């Protein structure tokens, strides 16, 4: 068995991980253009953005000239153009998911409102970028390129308007109040449309000059719904509305706008056809939103990941200096370590760091996956278009590809000799088979990273805030941790709150293609566990197995009243299982990224000194995270598997079988009803059955023996996880930091 760097000796963590480490872990070591962009975005984040926050720029709801000044920095640094293709004025060819993820990460390291301000422009353009007609793309996406010297055009700044005043669109995107009607339609001419739309919480509305708005037909001459482009100079009302009194992301502009405008039908995003005198948009608003959000939600997930990782250094600096002064003398533990003398302080920071790593790993993996998927999706669209397949017919063809993909995955599980060599090869080469495989993963990874990174991330940001004591809840907190805590809650809310992601996962995580890959991942983790036990992959594999068993079980089981357990109305079952899956996915990706660092890091001479220590530390963090993920998954699964069985009547004797013999000794005499007969019951059941409690009246394990076994195995697999945490905690006391953060407080 190969010995890994982590297992030879246990060197320490010298410094906090730098760019060389991140480039390998997040797989952009060979992409120089991305490395340059990261530096540029960092310069903006830790320069003008940080100065604005430190100067109190977040204390106004209005879109101030100082906030507006950031737009220029975004333009000059390449952040704005990074979204665009070279022919539109951009400088990076190909898919941009990883590019935008890295920008979001860098800006959110300091302030996610600034990140949102930049990304909301892309969100406003995304419907056009994804589904727009060629003319729309040239005019609006191309028009968003920063104005060059000598050009006289006005740069396009976009907003995305879906959400409407209550009681209309929010989580439920179908409840549109925004309407579109035919205002004028001359014979043979282009129809002129009347658009009425009110928005709620629309980002960039303080300055956007175009809006991609979701509207529904209010006219029998228009079919269904669409997204439509509104310009600030269109005839009618383009009222930006009042600024939202946000407690979060104050460096972005958010308003409740009102639009009542006349626009040509050519503004319908993606175009339209006319059939029997009816305008039929080529894409409904739902279809466009789906394509857009599945990409942009990944970047939101990375905003919260950046916050958690950005908290590590300020917390260490604070802790170490906490007891300097007074009688403290340099060289004494009290002076040098300060609060880091306390185990709890260290353990909590280990948890924050591990969460940050796992969420960044998951988010960047999702971004890379979309980069891989984008060209395949285009090929799929082209293939369907050539075959003139739409709607149900297209769905049917893709279902066939799904069957082929499943066959391929199963073939790959067979030993090489046991399969026909050409079978797998032919399937492997089919881009549509590749598409459906990756699509099934993207449909899980995107909601998973939006849900877990932001939701659990917000909870962990509170931990970071608490470690800064009173400072944590002040504007002066180094690293702006208090603001970041609150900001994380917005990231969990906008672009679809957690419920939306859980709803999506409850469907996509049952796709047999995803589950076939998940099954392979369990084997992968078992293999890794044999080679690198320190990562806790064994625990993770056991938890993944338990989760999969539970999913299959609830898909077929009923509750005590005979009602189906896995059903879209049963969010008490589907949602926690979705949450549990996210924990597992994030931990798995973290393990994979650490292995990548270990295996590729040696090739980078800049890492020669610190690599072993960093890998050893990260391996311990992996163990901490896999154990925590396994614990969560185990808890959720156990509650669901057992929790829908009814306890027999709570009479005086029925529950006594739950007590073990030792407890009865203690309780006898204290609780009426605990007597010899109860003891006899417990004794018999403990000696008799295959499981001590099986014979008890209140515990029903019939048919659940496998679950009980898997769960017990999982607990056993936790061996060593706390030792790993202790080691990681010690590393935090020794790691070198800067004297001060590289951005102001
Ligand atoms: C600062 C900010 C900026 C924003 N920017 C934009 C923007 O640029 N463009 C835009 O269009 N929108 C924007 N939004 C709106 C944002 O996307 C919505 O607020 C969000 O999608 C939630 O909608 P809602 O507030 O109406 O919540 P609701 O729909 O009222 O939901 C509230 C809660 O109810 C529960 N819930 C609702 N439905 C379900 C369900 N089916 N199952 C289970 N639970 C459910 C969930 O817990 C949910 O969080 C922004 C919001 C904010 C605060």
CSV table of N, CA, C and O in Angstrom, one decimal, residues 376 399-415 419-438 512-513 516-517 520:
chain,number,residue,atom,x,y,z
A,376,UNK,N,-21.6,20.1,-23.2
A,376,UNK,CA,-22.4,18.9,-23.5
A,376,UNK,C,-23.9,19.3,-23.6
A,376,UNK,O,-24.6,18.8,-24.4
A,399,UNK,N,-34.7,10.0,-22.1
A,399,UNK,CA,-34.9,8.9,-21.2
A,399,UNK,C,-34.2,7.6,-21.7
A,399,UNK,O,-33.6,6.9,-20.9
A,400,UNK,N,-34.1,7.5,-23.0
A,400,UNK,CA,-33.4,6.4,-23.6
A,400,UNK,C,-31.9,6.5,-23.3
A,400,UNK,O,-31.2,5.6,-22.9
A,401,UNK,N,-31.4,7.7,-23.4
A,401,UNK,CA,-30.0,8.0,-23.1
A,401,UNK,C,-29.7,7.7,-21.6
A,401,UNK,O,-28.7,7.3,-21.2
A,402,UNK,N,-30.7,8.0,-20.8
A,402,UNK,CA,-30.6,7.7,-19.3
A,402,UNK,C,-30.4,6.2,-19.1
A,402,UNK,O,-29.6,5.8,-18.3
A,403,UNK,N,-31.2,5.4,-19.9
A,403,UNK,CA,-31.0,4.0,-19.7
A,403,UNK,C,-29.6,3.5,-20.2
A,403,UNK,O,-29.0,2.7,-19.5
A,404,UNK,N,-29.1,4.1,-21.3
A,404,UNK,CA,-27.8,3.8,-21.7
A,404,UNK,C,-26.7,4.2,-20.7
A,404,UNK,O,-25.8,3.5,-20.4
A,405,UNK,N,-27.0,5.4,-20.1
A,405,UNK,CA,-26.0,5.9,-19.1
A,405,UNK,C,-26.0,4.9,-17.9
A,405,UNK,O,-24.9,4.6,-17.3
A,406,UNK,N,-27.1,4.4,-17.5
A,406,UNK,CA,-27.2,3.5,-16.4
A,406,UNK,C,-26.4,2.2,-16.7
A,406,UNK,O,-25.7,1.7,-15.9
A,407,UNK,N,-26.6,1.8,-17.9
A,407,UNK,CA,-25.9,0.6,-18.4
A,407,UNK,C,-24.4,0.8,-18.3
A,407,UNK,O,-23.6,0.0,-17.8
A,408,UNK,N,-24.0,2.0,-18.8
A,408,UNK,CA,-22.5,2.3,-18.7
A,408,UNK,C,-22.0,2.3,-17.3
A,408,UNK,O,-21.0,1.7,-17.0
A,409,UNK,N,-22.8,2.9,-16.4
A,409,UNK,CA,-22.3,3.0,-15.0
A,409,UNK,C,-22.2,1.5,-14.4
A,409,UNK,O,-21.3,1.2,-13.7
A,410,UNK,N,-23.2,0.7,-14.8
A,410,UNK,CA,-23.1,-0.7,-14.3
A,410,UNK,C,-22.0,-1.4,-14.9
A,410,UNK,O,-21.3,-2.3,-14.2
A,411,UNK,N,-21.7,-1.2,-16.2
A,411,UNK,CA,-20.6,-1.9,-16.9
A,411,UNK,C,-19.3,-1.5,-16.2
A,411,UNK,O,-18.4,-2.3,-16.0
A,412,UNK,N,-19.2,-0.2,-15.8
A,412,UNK,CA,-17.9,0.3,-15.2
A,412,UNK,C,-17.7,-0.4,-13.8
A,412,UNK,O,-16.6,-0.4,-13.3
A,413,UNK,N,-18.8,-0.9,-13.3
A,413,UNK,CA,-18.6,-1.6,-12.0
A,413,UNK,C,-18.0,-3.0,-12.1
A,413,UNK,O,-17.5,-3.6,-11.2
A,414,UNK,N,-18.2,-3.6,-13.3
A,414,UNK,CA,-17.7,-4.9,-13.6
A,414,UNK,C,-16.2,-4.9,-13.7
A,414,UNK,O,-15.6,-4.0,-14.2
A,415,UNK,N,-15.5,-6.1,-13.3
A,415,UNK,CA,-14.1,-6.2,-13.6
A,415,UNK,C,-13.9,-6.1,-15.1
A,415,UNK,O,-14.7,-6.6,-15.8
A,419,UNK,N,-16.5,-7.8,-19.0
A,419,UNK,CA,-17.4,-7.0,-19.9
A,419,UNK,C,-16.9,-7.0,-21.3
A,419,UNK,O,-15.7,-7.1,-21.5
A,420,UNK,N,-17.8,-6.8,-22.2
A,420,UNK,CA,-17.4,-6.7,-23.6
A,420,UNK,C,-16.6,-5.4,-23.8
A,420,UNK,O,-17.2,-4.3,-23.5
A,421,UNK,N,-15.4,-5.4,-24.3
A,421,UNK,CA,-14.6,-4.2,-24.4
A,421,UNK,C,-15.3,-3.0,-25.1
A,421,UNK,O,-15.2,-1.9,-24.7
A,422,UNK,N,-16.0,-3.4,-26.2
A,422,UNK,CA,-16.6,-2.3,-27.0
A,422,UNK,C,-17.8,-1.7,-26.4
A,422,UNK,O,-18.2,-0.5,-26.7
A,423,UNK,N,-18.5,-2.5,-25.6
A,423,UNK,CA,-19.8,-2.0,-25.0
A,423,UNK,C,-19.6,-0.6,-24.3
A,423,UNK,O,-20.3,0.3,-24.6
A,424,UNK,N,-18.7,-0.6,-23.3
A,424,UNK,CA,-18.5,0.6,-22.5
A,424,UNK,C,-18.0,1.7,-23.3
A,424,UNK,O,-18.4,2.9,-23.2
A,425,UNK,N,-17.1,1.3,-24.2
A,425,UNK,CA,-16.4,2.4,-25.0
A,425,UNK,C,-17.4,3.2,-25.9
A,425,UNK,O,-17.3,4.4,-25.9
A,426,UNK,N,-18.3,2.5,-26.5
A,426,UNK,CA,-19.3,3.2,-27.4
A,426,UNK,C,-20.1,4.1,-26.5
A,426,UNK,O,-20.4,5.2,-26.9
A,427,UNK,N,-20.6,3.6,-25.4
A,427,UNK,CA,-21.4,4.4,-24.6
A,427,UNK,C,-20.7,5.6,-24.0
A,427,UNK,O,-21.2,6.7,-23.9
A,428,UNK,N,-19.4,5.4,-23.7
A,428,UNK,CA,-18.6,6.4,-23.1
A,428,UNK,C,-18.4,7.6,-24.1
A,428,UNK,O,-18.3,8.7,-23.6
A,429,UNK,N,-18.4,7.2,-25.3
A,429,UNK,CA,-18.1,8.3,-26.3
A,429,UNK,C,-19.4,9.1,-26.7
A,429,UNK,O,-19.3,10.1,-27.4
A,430,UNK,N,-20.5,8.6,-26.3
A,430,UNK,CA,-21.8,9.3,-26.7
A,430,UNK,C,-21.9,10.5,-25.8
A,430,UNK,O,-22.1,10.4,-24.6
A,431,UNK,N,-21.8,11.7,-26.4
A,431,UNK,CA,-21.9,13.0,-25.6
A,431,UNK,C,-23.3,13.1,-24.8
A,431,UNK,O,-23.3,13.7,-23.8
A,432,UNK,N,-24.3,12.5,-25.4
A,432,UNK,CA,-25.6,12.6,-24.7
A,432,UNK,C,-25.6,11.7,-23.4
A,432,UNK,O,-26.3,12.0,-22.5
A,433,UNK,N,-24.9,10.6,-23.5
A,433,UNK,CA,-24.8,9.7,-22.3
A,433,UNK,C,-24.0,10.5,-21.3
A,433,UNK,O,-24.4,10.5,-20.1
A,434,UNK,N,-22.9,11.1,-21.7
A,434,UNK,CA,-22.1,11.9,-20.8
A,434,UNK,C,-23.0,13.0,-20.2
A,434,UNK,O,-22.9,13.3,-19.0
A,435,UNK,N,-23.8,13.6,-21.1
A,435,UNK,CA,-24.6,14.7,-20.6
A,435,UNK,C,-25.6,14.3,-19.5
A,435,UNK,O,-25.7,14.9,-18.4
A,436,UNK,N,-26.3,13.2,-19.7
A,436,UNK,CA,-27.3,12.8,-18.7
A,436,UNK,C,-26.6,12.4,-17.4
A,436,UNK,O,-27.2,12.6,-16.3
A,437,UNK,N,-25.4,11.8,-17.5
A,437,UNK,CA,-24.7,11.4,-16.3
A,437,UNK,C,-24.3,12.7,-15.5
A,437,UNK,O,-24.7,12.8,-14.3
A,438,UNK,N,-23.7,13.7,-16.2
A,438,UNK,CA,-23.3,14.9,-15.5
A,438,UNK,C,-24.5,15.7,-15.0
A,438,UNK,O,-24.5,16.3,-14.0
A,512,UNK,N,-32.1,7.5,-10.4
A,512,UNK,CA,-31.3,6.3,-10.3
A,512,UNK,C,-29.9,6.5,-10.9
A,512,UNK,O,-29.0,5.8,-10.4
A,513,UNK,N,-29.8,7.5,-11.8
A,513,UNK,CA,-28.4,7.7,-12.3
A,513,UNK,C,-27.5,8.3,-11.2
A,513,UNK,O,-26.4,8.0,-11.1
A,516,UNK,N,-26.8,5.6,-8.7
A,516,UNK,CA,-25.8,4.6,-9.2
A,516,UNK,C,-24.4,5.2,-8.9
A,516,UNK,O,-23.5,4.5,-8.5
A,517,UNK,N,-24.2,6.5,-9.2
A,517,UNK,CA,-22.9,7.1,-8.9
A,517,UNK,C,-22.6,7.2,-7.5
A,517,UNK,O,-21.5,7.0,-7.0
A,520,UNK,N,-21.2,4.1,-6.3
A,520,UNK,CA,-19.8,4.0,-6.6
A,520,UNK,C,-18.9,4.8,-5.7
A,520,UNK,O,-17.8,4.5,-5.4
